[in-house]
Structures are given as structure tokens and as C-alpha cells.
Coordinates of C-alpha atoms in Angstrom, one line a residue:
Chain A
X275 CA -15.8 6.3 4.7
X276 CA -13.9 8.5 7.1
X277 CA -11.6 11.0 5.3
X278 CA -8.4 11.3 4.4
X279 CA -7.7 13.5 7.6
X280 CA -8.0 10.7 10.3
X281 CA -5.0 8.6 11.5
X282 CA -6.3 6.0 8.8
X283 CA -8.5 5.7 5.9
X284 CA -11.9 3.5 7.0
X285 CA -14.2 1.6 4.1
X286 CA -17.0 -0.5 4.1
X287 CA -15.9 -3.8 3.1
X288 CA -17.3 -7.1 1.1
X289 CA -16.3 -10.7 2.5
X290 CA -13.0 -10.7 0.2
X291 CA -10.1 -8.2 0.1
X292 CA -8.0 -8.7 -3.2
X293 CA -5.0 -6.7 -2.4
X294 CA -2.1 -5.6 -5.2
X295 CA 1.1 -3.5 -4.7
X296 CA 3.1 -1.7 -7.9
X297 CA 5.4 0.6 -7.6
X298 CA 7.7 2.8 -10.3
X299 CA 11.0 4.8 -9.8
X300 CA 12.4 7.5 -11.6
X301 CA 15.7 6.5 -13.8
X302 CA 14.1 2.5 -13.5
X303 CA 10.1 2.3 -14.6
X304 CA 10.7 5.9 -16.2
X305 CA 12.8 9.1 -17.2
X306 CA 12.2 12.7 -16.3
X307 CA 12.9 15.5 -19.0
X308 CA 11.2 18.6 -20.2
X309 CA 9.0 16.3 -22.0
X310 CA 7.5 14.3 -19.4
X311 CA 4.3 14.1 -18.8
X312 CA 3.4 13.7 -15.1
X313 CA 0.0 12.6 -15.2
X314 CA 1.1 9.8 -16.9
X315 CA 3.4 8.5 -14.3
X316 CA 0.1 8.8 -11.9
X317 CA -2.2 7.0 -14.6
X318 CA 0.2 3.7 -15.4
X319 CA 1.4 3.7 -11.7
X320 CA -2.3 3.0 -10.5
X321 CA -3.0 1.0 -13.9
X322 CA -0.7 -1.4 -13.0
X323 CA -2.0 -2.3 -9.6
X324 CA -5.5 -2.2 -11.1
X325 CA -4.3 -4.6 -13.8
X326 CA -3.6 -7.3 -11.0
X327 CA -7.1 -6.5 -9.4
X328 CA -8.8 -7.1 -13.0
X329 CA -6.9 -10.4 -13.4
X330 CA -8.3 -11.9 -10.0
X331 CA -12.1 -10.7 -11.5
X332 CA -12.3 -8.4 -8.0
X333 CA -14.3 -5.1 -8.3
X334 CA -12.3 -2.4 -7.8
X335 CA -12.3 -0.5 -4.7
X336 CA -9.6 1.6 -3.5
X337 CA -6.3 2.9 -4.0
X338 CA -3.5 4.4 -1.6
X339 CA -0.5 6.2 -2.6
X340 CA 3.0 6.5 -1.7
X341 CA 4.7 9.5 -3.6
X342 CA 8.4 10.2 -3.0
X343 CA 8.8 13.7 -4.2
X344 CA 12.4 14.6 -5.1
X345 CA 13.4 18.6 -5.3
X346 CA 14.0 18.5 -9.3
X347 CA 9.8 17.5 -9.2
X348 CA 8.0 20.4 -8.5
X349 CA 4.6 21.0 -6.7
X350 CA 2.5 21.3 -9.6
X351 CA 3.7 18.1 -11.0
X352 CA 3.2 16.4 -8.1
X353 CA 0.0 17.3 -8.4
X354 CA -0.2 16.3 -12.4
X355 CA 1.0 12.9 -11.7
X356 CA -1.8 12.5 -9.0
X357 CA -4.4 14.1 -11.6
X358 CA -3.7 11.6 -13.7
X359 CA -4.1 8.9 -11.3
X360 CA -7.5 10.3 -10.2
X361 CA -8.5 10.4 -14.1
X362 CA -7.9 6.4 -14.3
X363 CA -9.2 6.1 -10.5
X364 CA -12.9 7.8 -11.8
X365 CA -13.0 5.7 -15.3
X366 CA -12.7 2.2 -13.4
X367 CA -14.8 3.4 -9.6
X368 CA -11.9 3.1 -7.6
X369 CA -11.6 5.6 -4.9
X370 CA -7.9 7.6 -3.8
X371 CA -8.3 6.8 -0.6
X372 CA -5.3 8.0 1.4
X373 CA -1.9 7.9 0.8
X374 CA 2.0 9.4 2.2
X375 CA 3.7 11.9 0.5
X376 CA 8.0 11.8 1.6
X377 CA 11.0 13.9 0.4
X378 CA 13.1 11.3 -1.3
X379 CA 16.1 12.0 -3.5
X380 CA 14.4 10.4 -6.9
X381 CA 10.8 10.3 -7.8
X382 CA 8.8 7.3 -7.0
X383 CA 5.1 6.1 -7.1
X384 CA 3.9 3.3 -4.9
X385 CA 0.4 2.0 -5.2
X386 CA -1.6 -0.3 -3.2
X387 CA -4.8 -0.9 -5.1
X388 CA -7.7 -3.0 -3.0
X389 CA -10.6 -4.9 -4.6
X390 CA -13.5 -6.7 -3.3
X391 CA -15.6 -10.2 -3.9
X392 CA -18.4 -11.5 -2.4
X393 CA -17.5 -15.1 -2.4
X394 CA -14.1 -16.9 -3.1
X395 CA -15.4 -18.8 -6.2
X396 CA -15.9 -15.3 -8.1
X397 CA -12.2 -14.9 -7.8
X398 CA -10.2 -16.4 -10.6
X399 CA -6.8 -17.3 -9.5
X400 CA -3.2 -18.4 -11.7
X401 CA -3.2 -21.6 -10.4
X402 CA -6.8 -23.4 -12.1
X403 CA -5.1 -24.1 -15.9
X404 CA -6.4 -28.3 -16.5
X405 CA -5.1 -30.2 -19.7
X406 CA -7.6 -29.9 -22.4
X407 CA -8.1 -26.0 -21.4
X408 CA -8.1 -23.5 -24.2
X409 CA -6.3 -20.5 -23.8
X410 CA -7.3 -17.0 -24.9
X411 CA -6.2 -13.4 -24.6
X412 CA -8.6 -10.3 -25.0
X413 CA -8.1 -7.8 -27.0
X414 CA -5.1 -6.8 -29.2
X415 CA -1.1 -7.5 -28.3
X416 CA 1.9 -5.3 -28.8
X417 CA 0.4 -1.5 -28.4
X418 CA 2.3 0.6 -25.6
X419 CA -0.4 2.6 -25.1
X420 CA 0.6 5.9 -22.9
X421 CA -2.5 5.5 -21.0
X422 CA -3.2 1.9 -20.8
X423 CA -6.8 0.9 -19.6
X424 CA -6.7 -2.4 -17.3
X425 CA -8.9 -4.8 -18.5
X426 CA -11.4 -4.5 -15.1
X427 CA -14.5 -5.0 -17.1
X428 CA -13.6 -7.5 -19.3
X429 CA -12.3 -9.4 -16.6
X430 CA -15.6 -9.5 -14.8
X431 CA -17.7 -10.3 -17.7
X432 CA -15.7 -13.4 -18.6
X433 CA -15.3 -14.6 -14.9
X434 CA -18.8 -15.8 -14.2
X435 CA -18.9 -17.8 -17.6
X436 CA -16.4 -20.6 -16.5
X437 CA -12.2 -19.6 -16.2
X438 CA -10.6 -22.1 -15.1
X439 CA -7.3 -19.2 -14.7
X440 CA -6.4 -15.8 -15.2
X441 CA -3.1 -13.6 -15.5
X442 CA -2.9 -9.9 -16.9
X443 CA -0.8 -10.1 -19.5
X444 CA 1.8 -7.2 -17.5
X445 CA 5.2 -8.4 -18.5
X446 CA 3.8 -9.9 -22.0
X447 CA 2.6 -13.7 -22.7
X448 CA 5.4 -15.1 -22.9
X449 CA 6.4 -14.4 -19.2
X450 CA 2.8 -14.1 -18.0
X451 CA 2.0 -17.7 -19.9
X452 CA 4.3 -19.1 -17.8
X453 CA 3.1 -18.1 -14.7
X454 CA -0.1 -19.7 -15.4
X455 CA 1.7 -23.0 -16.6
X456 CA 4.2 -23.0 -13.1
X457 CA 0.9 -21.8 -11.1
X458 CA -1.4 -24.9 -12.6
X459 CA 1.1 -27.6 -12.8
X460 CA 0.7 -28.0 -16.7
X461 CA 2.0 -27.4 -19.6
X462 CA 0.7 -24.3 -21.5
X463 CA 1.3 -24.5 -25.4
X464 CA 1.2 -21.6 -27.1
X465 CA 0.5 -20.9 -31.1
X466 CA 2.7 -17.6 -32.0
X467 CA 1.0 -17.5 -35.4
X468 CA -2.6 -16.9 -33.7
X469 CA -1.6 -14.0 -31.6
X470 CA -3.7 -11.1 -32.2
X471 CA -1.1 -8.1 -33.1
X472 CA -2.0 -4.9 -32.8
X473 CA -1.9 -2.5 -35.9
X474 CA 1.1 -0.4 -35.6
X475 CA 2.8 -3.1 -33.6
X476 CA 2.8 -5.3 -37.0
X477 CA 3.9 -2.2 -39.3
X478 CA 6.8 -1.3 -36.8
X479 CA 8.2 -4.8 -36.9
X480 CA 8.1 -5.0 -40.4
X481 CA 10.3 -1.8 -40.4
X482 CA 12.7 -3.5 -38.1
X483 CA 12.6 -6.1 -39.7
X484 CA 11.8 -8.9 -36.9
X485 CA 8.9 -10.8 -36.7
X486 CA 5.6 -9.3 -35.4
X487 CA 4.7 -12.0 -33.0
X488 CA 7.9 -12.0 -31.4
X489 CA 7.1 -8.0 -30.5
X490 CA 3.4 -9.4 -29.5
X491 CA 4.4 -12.0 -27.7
X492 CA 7.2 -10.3 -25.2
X493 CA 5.0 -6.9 -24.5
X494 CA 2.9 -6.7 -22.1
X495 CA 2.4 -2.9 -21.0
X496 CA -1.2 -3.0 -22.7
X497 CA -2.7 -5.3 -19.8
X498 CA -4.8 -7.3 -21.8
X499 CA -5.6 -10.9 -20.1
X500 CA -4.7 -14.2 -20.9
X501 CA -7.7 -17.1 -19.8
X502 CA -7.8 -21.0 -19.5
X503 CA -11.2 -22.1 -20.7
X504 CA -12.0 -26.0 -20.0
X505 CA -13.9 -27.0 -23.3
X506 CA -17.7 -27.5 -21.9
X507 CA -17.5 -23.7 -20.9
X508 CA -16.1 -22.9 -24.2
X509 CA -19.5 -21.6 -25.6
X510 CA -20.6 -19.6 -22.4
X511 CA -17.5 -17.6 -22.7
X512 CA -17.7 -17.1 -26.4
X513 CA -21.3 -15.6 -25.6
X514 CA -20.0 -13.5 -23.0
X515 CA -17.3 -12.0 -24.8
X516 CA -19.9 -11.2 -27.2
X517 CA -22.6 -9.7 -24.9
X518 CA -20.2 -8.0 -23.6
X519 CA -18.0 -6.7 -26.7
X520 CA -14.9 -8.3 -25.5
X521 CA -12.3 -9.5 -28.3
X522 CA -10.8 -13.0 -27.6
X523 CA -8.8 -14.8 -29.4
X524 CA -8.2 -18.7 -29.2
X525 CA -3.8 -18.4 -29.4
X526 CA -3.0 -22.1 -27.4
X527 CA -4.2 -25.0 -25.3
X528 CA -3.2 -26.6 -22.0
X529 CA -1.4 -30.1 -21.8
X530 CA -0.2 -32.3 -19.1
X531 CA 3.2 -32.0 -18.2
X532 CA 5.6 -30.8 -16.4
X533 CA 5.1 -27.1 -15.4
X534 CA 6.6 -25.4 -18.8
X535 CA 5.3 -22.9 -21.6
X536 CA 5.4 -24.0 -25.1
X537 CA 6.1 -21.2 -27.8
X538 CA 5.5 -22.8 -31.5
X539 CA 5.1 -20.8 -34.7
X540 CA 3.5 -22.8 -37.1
X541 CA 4.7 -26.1 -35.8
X542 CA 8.4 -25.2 -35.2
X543 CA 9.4 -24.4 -31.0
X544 CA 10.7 -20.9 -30.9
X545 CA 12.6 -19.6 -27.9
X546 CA 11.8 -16.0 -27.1
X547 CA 13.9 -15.3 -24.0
X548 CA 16.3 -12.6 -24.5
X549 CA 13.7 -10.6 -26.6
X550 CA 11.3 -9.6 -23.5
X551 CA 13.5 -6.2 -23.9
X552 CA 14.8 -5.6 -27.0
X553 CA 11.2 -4.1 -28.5
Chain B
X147 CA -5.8 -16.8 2.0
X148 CA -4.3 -16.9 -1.4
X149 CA -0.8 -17.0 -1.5
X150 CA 1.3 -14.3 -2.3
X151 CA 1.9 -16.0 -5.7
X152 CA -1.2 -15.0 -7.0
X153 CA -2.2 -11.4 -9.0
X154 CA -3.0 -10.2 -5.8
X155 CA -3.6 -11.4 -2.4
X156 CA -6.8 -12.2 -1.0
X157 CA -7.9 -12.4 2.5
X158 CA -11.6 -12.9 4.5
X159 CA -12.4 -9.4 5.7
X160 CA -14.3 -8.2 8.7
X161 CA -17.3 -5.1 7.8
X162 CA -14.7 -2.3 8.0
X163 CA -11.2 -1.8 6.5
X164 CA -9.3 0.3 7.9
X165 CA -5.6 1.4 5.9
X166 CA -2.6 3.7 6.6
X167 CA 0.7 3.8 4.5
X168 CA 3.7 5.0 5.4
X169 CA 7.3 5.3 3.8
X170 CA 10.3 5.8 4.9
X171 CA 13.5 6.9 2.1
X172 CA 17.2 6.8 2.7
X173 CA 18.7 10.1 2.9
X174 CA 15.5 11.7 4.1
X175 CA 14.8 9.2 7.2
X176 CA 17.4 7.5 7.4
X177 CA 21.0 7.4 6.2
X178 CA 22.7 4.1 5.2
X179 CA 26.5 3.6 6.8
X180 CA 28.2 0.4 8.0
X181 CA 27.1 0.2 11.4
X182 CA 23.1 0.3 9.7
X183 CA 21.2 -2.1 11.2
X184 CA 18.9 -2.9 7.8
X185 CA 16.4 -5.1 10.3
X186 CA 15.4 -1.5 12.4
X187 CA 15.1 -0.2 9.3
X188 CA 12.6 -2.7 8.3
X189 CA 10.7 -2.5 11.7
X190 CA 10.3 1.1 12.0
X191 CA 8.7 1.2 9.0
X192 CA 6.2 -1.2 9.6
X193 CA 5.7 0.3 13.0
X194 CA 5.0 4.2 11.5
X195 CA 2.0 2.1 9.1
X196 CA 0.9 0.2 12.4
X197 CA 0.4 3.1 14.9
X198 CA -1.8 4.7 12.8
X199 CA -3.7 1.1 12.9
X200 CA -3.5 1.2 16.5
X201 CA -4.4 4.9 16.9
X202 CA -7.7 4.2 15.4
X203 CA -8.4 1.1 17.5
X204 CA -8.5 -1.8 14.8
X205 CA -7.6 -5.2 15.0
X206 CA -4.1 -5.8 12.8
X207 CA -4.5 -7.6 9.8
X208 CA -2.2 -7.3 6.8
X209 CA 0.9 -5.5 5.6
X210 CA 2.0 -5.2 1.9
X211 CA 5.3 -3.7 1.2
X212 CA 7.0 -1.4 -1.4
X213 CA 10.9 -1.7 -1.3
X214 CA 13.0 0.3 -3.8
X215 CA 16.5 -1.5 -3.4
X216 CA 19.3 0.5 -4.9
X217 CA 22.9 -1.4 -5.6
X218 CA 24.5 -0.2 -2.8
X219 CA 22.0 -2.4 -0.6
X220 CA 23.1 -5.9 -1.2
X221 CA 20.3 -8.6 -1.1
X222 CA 21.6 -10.1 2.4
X223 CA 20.7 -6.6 3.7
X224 CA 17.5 -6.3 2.0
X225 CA 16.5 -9.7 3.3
X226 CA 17.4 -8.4 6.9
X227 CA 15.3 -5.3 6.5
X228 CA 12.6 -7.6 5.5
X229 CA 12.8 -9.7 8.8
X230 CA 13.2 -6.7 10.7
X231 CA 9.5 -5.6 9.5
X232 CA 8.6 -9.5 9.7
X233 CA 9.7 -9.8 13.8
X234 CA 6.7 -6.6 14.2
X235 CA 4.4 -8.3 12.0
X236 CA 5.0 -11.4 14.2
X237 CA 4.5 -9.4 17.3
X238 CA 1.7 -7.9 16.4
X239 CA -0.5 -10.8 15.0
X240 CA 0.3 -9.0 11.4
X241 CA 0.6 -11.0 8.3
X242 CA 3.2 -9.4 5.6
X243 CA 0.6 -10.9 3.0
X244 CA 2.6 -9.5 -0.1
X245 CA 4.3 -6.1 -1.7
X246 CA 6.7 -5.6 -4.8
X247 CA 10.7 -4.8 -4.8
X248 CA 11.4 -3.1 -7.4
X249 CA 15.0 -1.7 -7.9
X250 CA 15.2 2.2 -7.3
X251 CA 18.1 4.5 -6.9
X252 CA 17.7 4.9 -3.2
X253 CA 16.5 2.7 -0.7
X254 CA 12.4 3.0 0.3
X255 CA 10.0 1.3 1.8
X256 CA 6.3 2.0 1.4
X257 CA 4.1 0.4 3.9
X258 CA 0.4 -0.1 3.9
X259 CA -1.0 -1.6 6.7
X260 CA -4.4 -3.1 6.8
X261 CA -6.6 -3.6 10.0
X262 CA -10.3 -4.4 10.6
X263 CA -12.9 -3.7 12.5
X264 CA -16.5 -5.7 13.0
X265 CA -18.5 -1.8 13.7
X266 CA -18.2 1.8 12.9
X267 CA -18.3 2.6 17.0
X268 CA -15.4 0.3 18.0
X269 CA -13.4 3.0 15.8
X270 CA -12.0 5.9 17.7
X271 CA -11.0 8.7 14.9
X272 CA -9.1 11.9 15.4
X273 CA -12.1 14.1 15.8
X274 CA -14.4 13.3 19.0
X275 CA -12.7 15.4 21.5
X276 CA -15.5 17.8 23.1
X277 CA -15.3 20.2 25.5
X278 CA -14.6 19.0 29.6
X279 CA -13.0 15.8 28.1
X280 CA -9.9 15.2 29.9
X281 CA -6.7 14.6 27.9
X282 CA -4.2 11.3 29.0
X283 CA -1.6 10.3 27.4
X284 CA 0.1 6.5 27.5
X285 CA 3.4 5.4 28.4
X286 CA 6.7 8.1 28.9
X287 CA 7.5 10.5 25.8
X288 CA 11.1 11.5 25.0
X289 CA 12.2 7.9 24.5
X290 CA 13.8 6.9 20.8
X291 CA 14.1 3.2 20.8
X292 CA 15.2 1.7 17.7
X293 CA 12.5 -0.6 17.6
X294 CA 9.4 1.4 19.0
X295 CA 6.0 -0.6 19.2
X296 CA 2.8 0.0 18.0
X297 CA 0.5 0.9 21.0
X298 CA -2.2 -1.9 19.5
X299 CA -2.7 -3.5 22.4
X300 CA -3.1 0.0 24.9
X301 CA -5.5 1.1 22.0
X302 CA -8.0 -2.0 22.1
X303 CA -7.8 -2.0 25.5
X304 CA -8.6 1.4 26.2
X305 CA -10.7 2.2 23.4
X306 CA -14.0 -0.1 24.8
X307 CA -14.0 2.1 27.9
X308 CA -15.5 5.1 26.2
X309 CA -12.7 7.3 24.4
X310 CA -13.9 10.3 22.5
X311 CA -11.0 11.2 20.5
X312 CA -7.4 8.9 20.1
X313 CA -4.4 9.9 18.3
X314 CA -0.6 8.4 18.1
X315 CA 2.1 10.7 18.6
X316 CA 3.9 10.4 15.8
X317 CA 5.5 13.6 15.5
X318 CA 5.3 14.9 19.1
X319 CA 2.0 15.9 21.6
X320 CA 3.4 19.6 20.8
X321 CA 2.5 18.8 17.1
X322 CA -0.6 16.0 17.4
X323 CA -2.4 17.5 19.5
X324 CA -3.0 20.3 17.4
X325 CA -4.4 17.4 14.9
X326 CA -7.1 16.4 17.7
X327 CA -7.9 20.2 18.5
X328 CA -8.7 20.7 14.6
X329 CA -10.2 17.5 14.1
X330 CA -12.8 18.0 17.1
X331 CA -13.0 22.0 16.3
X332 CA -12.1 22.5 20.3
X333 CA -9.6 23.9 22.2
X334 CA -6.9 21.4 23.8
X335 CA -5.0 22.5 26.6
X336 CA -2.0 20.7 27.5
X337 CA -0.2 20.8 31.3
X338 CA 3.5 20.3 30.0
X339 CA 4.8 20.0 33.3
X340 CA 1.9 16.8 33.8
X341 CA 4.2 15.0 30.8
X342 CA 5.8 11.9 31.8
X343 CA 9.1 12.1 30.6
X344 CA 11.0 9.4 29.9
X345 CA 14.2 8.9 32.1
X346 CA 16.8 8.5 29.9
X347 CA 14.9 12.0 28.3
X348 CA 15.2 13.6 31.4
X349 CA 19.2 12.9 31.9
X350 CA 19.8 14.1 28.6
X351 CA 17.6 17.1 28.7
X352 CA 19.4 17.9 31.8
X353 CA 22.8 17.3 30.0
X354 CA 22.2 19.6 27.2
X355 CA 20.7 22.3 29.7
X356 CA 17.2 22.5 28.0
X357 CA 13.6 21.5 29.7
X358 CA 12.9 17.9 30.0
X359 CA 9.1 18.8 28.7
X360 CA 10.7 20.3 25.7
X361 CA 11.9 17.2 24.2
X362 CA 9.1 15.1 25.5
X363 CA 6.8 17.5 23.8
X364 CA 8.5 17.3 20.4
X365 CA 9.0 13.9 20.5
X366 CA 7.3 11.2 18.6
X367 CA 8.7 8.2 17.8
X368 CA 8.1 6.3 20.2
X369 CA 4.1 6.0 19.4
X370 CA 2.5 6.5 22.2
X371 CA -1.4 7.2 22.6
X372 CA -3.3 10.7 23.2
X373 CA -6.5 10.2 23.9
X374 CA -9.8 12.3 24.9
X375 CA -11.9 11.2 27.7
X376 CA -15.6 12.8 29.1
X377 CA -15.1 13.1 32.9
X378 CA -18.4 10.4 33.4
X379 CA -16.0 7.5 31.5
X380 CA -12.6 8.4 33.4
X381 CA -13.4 5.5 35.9
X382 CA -13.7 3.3 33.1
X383 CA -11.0 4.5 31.4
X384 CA -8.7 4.4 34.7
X385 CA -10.0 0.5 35.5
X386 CA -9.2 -0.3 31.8
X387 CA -5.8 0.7 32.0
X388 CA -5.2 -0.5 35.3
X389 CA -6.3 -3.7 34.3
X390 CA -4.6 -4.0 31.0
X391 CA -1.4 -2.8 32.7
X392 CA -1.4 0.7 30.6
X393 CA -0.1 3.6 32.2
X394 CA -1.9 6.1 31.4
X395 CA -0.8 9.8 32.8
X396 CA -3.7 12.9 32.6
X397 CA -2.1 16.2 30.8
X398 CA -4.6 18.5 30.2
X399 CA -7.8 19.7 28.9
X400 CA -10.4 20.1 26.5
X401 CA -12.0 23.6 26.1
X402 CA -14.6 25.1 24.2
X403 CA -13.1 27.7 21.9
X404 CA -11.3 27.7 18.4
X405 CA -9.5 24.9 17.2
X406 CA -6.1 25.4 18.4
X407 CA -3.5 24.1 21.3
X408 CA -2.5 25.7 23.7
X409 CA 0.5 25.0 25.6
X410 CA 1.4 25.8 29.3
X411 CA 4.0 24.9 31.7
X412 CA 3.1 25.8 35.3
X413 CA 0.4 27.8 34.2
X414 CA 2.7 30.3 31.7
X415 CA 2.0 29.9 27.7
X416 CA 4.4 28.2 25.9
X417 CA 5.5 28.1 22.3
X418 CA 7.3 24.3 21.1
X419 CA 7.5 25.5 17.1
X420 CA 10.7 25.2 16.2
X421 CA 11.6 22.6 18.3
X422 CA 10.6 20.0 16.5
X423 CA 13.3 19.0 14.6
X424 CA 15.9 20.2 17.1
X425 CA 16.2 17.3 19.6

């Protein structure tokens, strides 16, 4: 690689580049006070963008970064927010490759994360979902973790076993769910009762007194992904997940149909528009 | 490729990757009024990204762009600004192959521009510029057109020949020069009466009773090419651009020595700091 110094940033590449773009602005994505901490600005800017580059199964790669530094941010938390980037860039191999830095009147983080493949059929796209798949999601839903971790690994342990599709769950499943419904040309028919909630997500709700899944179901800043599994790869995926210490949960299935997502909780349609940002 | 629908976009790569971002934020580089044409807006941004692409000699590839629309910019003006950067990409055998608008106080736009090369030698970086090269520069400085283009093109044509060093004057000879002269750890010596000045520079410079070679000097936007070049290639170099119609004008020297730039008109020393943000 050439450094940072030339005119551009040069990298070795592999056959495929899997290219994602995620940006956040002050007062939008995220509020400064005396509070704030900067380095977490860096870490979910770059998580997002990485989140996409899990969901294709690419192995990471690179990141560049577009920082818009306004004069209420000083120098040192510049630097904090691009600390914490380079903490998330070192736990998943992805290099800081090069990046702008601009004046601008409001804070704001632009990242362009790159990852590689070898050959298209490693890549899992949104569009493969088939009547008959099942669908599963990893891990845990509902948790706003400050410092979410996106789901690289898990990603590329699944992938080789037999996904027919796969979305990061960034705007929750019942947004994300969708997209892998409109992007297959199926129905996607989800079971609200088998979503796996995380801990404090379910104890919060009960305080508030709304249903658990309905939280679960419309949060998606955790970046856990949601798969299509056709049923003769059922097994080999179950085995991965399980060499690989992956938690996956079985929450729905794939029918034919028009292009639409399905939300039932035991048996009865629910409609959860209008919820995506009330939690 | 994949469509822009997906996670990520994909596309085939060549062995090297080369990448530059660049942003652009109202207030700072532009101001917004109602005689703003949103489509230059869009343009020059993607040109900044695409000079460094050029200044290193790659092939274009991709574009992904960042915009931060605020609600002063309506979405008829955002979609202009978009087809401004889209008439480059055209242009320039670029595809805009995706990005992420996001809404944001003030208006940005975060470029990353991707281009490719097939080996490590057709690259020319910043910092090959040895001692006897000569230095040339492409095209006439001064100019500010509203829609300046990439030199891509002058670059690949040039660059076969045997270039040591190549840079894009971005900010001005006065101030990139000094990047080759680190970058090399030489001496450059620049002839600013050798400059060719732009015509419409020269009137104005005349008009406003300061040195034509002043603004030339401190001028950068309009992307041309500085490039290093041993005496035993210059015949190449010359039949290169003679052939691929580049005009291409000889304005100095490199020396052995510290890294620094030193500037001279008709022989006397002369300082350009401070001038840079004058014209």
C-alpha cells in the first residue's frame, strides 16, 4: 500500500470490490453536549458501513473517511472520534486508509468502507429469498449497544453453508425484512413471538408497558443479520452456527407472493409501522 | 455489477485499487444563493475526488457519494447537483455505483472516487522526483472554470512515457510543488516567469495591477498536472504529449538539496505565502 501522503491511497485488491457508504451528522444521527463521547461517533460511523460489508459475506478491507469538523469540535475530539474508529477498524482487520478532513459548520462523519471476495458466488446478496426458505436472525434483538460490533464474522461463517439472502438488520426487521421480501420477489412471513429479545430490551418494555417484540422487532442499531435458508441447507447452517458459536434463531419462512413482509404474533397480523421510532 | 440496491455495491476489480475522497460543505466551499447552479456544485466535487485519480495515473472506475441535504435545498436541487456530478462521471468513463443522502444541517458532499490499475509501475505517486529531472506542467494555470476537468486523459497519456514524480494542482504549483519536493526529499525549483498563464488570468492580473505569475501560481482549480521528468525520457515525454494533443510547458528544476521549493521569477527569489487565498 502507498501511504496516506500520496495523491491517493493504493491497495492490493481481490477479484471483487464490495463497496458501502454511511454517513452521520450532528443534530440528525447524533447530539453534541458535555457528555458526548467522541470516539463513539468514530466507532458507529465506521460500524455502520462495516455492517453492510458483513451482510454481503465480503472480508473487510478498508475504510476512508470524510470528517467535517465544525469550530464548537475541538482538535482533540477530532482526534477521539477517529480513535474510536481505529479501535473498531483493528478488532475487524480493516485498515484507515485515507480520508478528507473539511471545516464545515456542523459535525459530520462519512465513511466509505471497502471489502473484498474472491469469486461472486461467496457474496450473498438481498435479492436470493425462494418460497420454502427459512428465515433466521443471529444473535439477540433490541440492545442499543454504544459500541455495536457488526456481525463480520458471523457473516462469513454462515455464508459458505448455503444462504440463499442476507440483510444486516440496520434499521430493525421489520424494515430490513422487507428489503429482503421486495429484493427476492416473495413474500417474507415473519413470527413476532419467536424473536430473540435481548435482556434489558424485554425488562424496559415491560416498564413501558408495550410489547417486547414490538421494541425487537423495529430496532436495528445492534446489526445482527437476518438469513434465508432453503430447507436442504438447513442442517449445514445449523452446524455452522455451531462450529462457529453463532446464535440463530428460526423467527419466519418465505412464501410465494407478491413482494410483501408478513408480521404475525401468534397467528394474528400485526402492523408495526409507526413504531420504527417510538422506542 | 450488483446494483446499487444491494448492502453494498460490488464491482470486478483490476490488481490495484486506488481511492481518494474529497468533500466539499456549504459555507466553507461554497455558499448557497439563488443564482447557485446546484449541477457545478455536483461536478466540482466529483472532479476534486477525480484529479487525485488522475494525478496518480489510474484508470477511472467508481464514484460513491455522501450528500448531507439540509431543508433549504429542495429535492429538485439536490437531483440537479446529482446530475451535475453524473455529466463528469459520464465524461470520464466513471460509474456513480452508489452513496447515502442522509439529511444534515448544511449541504455536503463527500466523494470517494475509485480507480484501478493492472501494476504497481503504471502508478506515478507523489514522491519520484530526483535530482536533474525536469519539471512541466500541463495546460494554462490561473483559469477558474466552473466545471474544471480531471486531467485523466493527459495523466494516462503521459504517464507511459517515463514520469518520475506527478501531482495535480489542486491548491496552486506555489503550494503542490512543495508536496513533490517533500515527497521526493529534493529540491524543486520553479521558473515563475516559464508559467503559462491563462489569458483571461493575465487580463485580470493586469486589471487588479498584481503579477500574472502570482495568481497562476496560487491557483488550483483548474487541475492541471505537475510532473517530474529525467532529461533521457523528455523525448518521450515531448512525443507523448505531442501526440496525445497535451500541452505541456517546462518550468523548472529538480535539485539535490533539502526538501523544499524554491521560487524565482527572472532569476530573483520569491515568496507566494499568503497569496493563496487572496486571488
Amino acid at each position: 500500500m502507498r501511504g496516506i501522503g500520496d495523491d491517493a491511497a493504493v491497495v492490493k485488491a481481490l477479484k471483487l470490490c464490495v463497496t458501502s457508504v454511511d454517513s452521520v451528522v450532528e443534530g440528525v444521527h447524533f447530539r453534541l453536549d458535555e457528555h458526548t463521547d467522541f470516539s463513539e461517533i468514530g466507532w458507529r460511523a465506521l460500524a455502520a458501513a462495516l455492517s453492510d460489508i458483513a451482510a454481503m459475506a465480503a472480508q473487510t478491507g478498508e475504510a476512508y473517511i470524510a470528517l467535517g469538523v465544525p469550530p464548537h469540535v475541538s482538535e482533540r475530539q477530532a482526534l477521539e472520534l477517529m480513535q474510536g474508529a481505529e479501535q473498531l477498524a483493528e478488532q475487524t482487520d480493516t485498515t484507515i486508509a485515507g480520508g478528507d478532513v473539511v471545516a464545515s459548520p456542523t459535525l459530520f462523519v462519512s465513511v466509505t468502507a471497502v471489502g473484498w471476495a474472491e469469486r461472486d458466488q461467496k457474496l450473498i446478496g438481498r435479492d436470493g429469498a425462494r418460497p420454502g426458505d427459512l428465515v433466521g436472525v443471529t444473535g439477540t434483538l433490541g440492545a442499543r449497544p454504544a459500541r455495536p460490533t457488526p456481525k463480520l464474522r458471523e457473516a462469513r461463517a454462515l455464508a459458505p453453508a448455503g444462504l440463499h439472502a442476507m440483510i444486516d438488520l440496520s434499521d430493525g426487521i421489520a424494515t430490513d425484512a422487507l428489503h429482503l421480501a421486495r429484493a427476492g420477489g416473495v413474500t417474507l412471513k415473519i413470527d413476532l413471538e419467536k424473536l430473540p429479545i435481548d435482556e434489558r430490551t424485554e425488562a424496559c418494555a415491560r416498564e413501558l408497558g408495550i410489547p417486547a417484540w414490538q421494541a425487537a422487532a423495529s430496532s436495528g442499531e445492534d446489526y445482527e443479520l437476518c438469513v434465508c435458508v432453503p430447507p436442504r441447507r438447513l442442517e449445514r447452517v445449523k452446524q455452522a452456527a455451531l462450529r462457529a458459536d453463532v446464535e440463530l434463531t428460526w423467527v419466519g419462512h418465505v412464501l410465494e407472493g407478491e413482494p410483501r413482509l408478513l408480521l404475525h404474533h401468534q397467528g394474528r397480523p400485526q402492523q408495526l409501522s409507526g413504531y420504527e421510532h417510538r422506542w
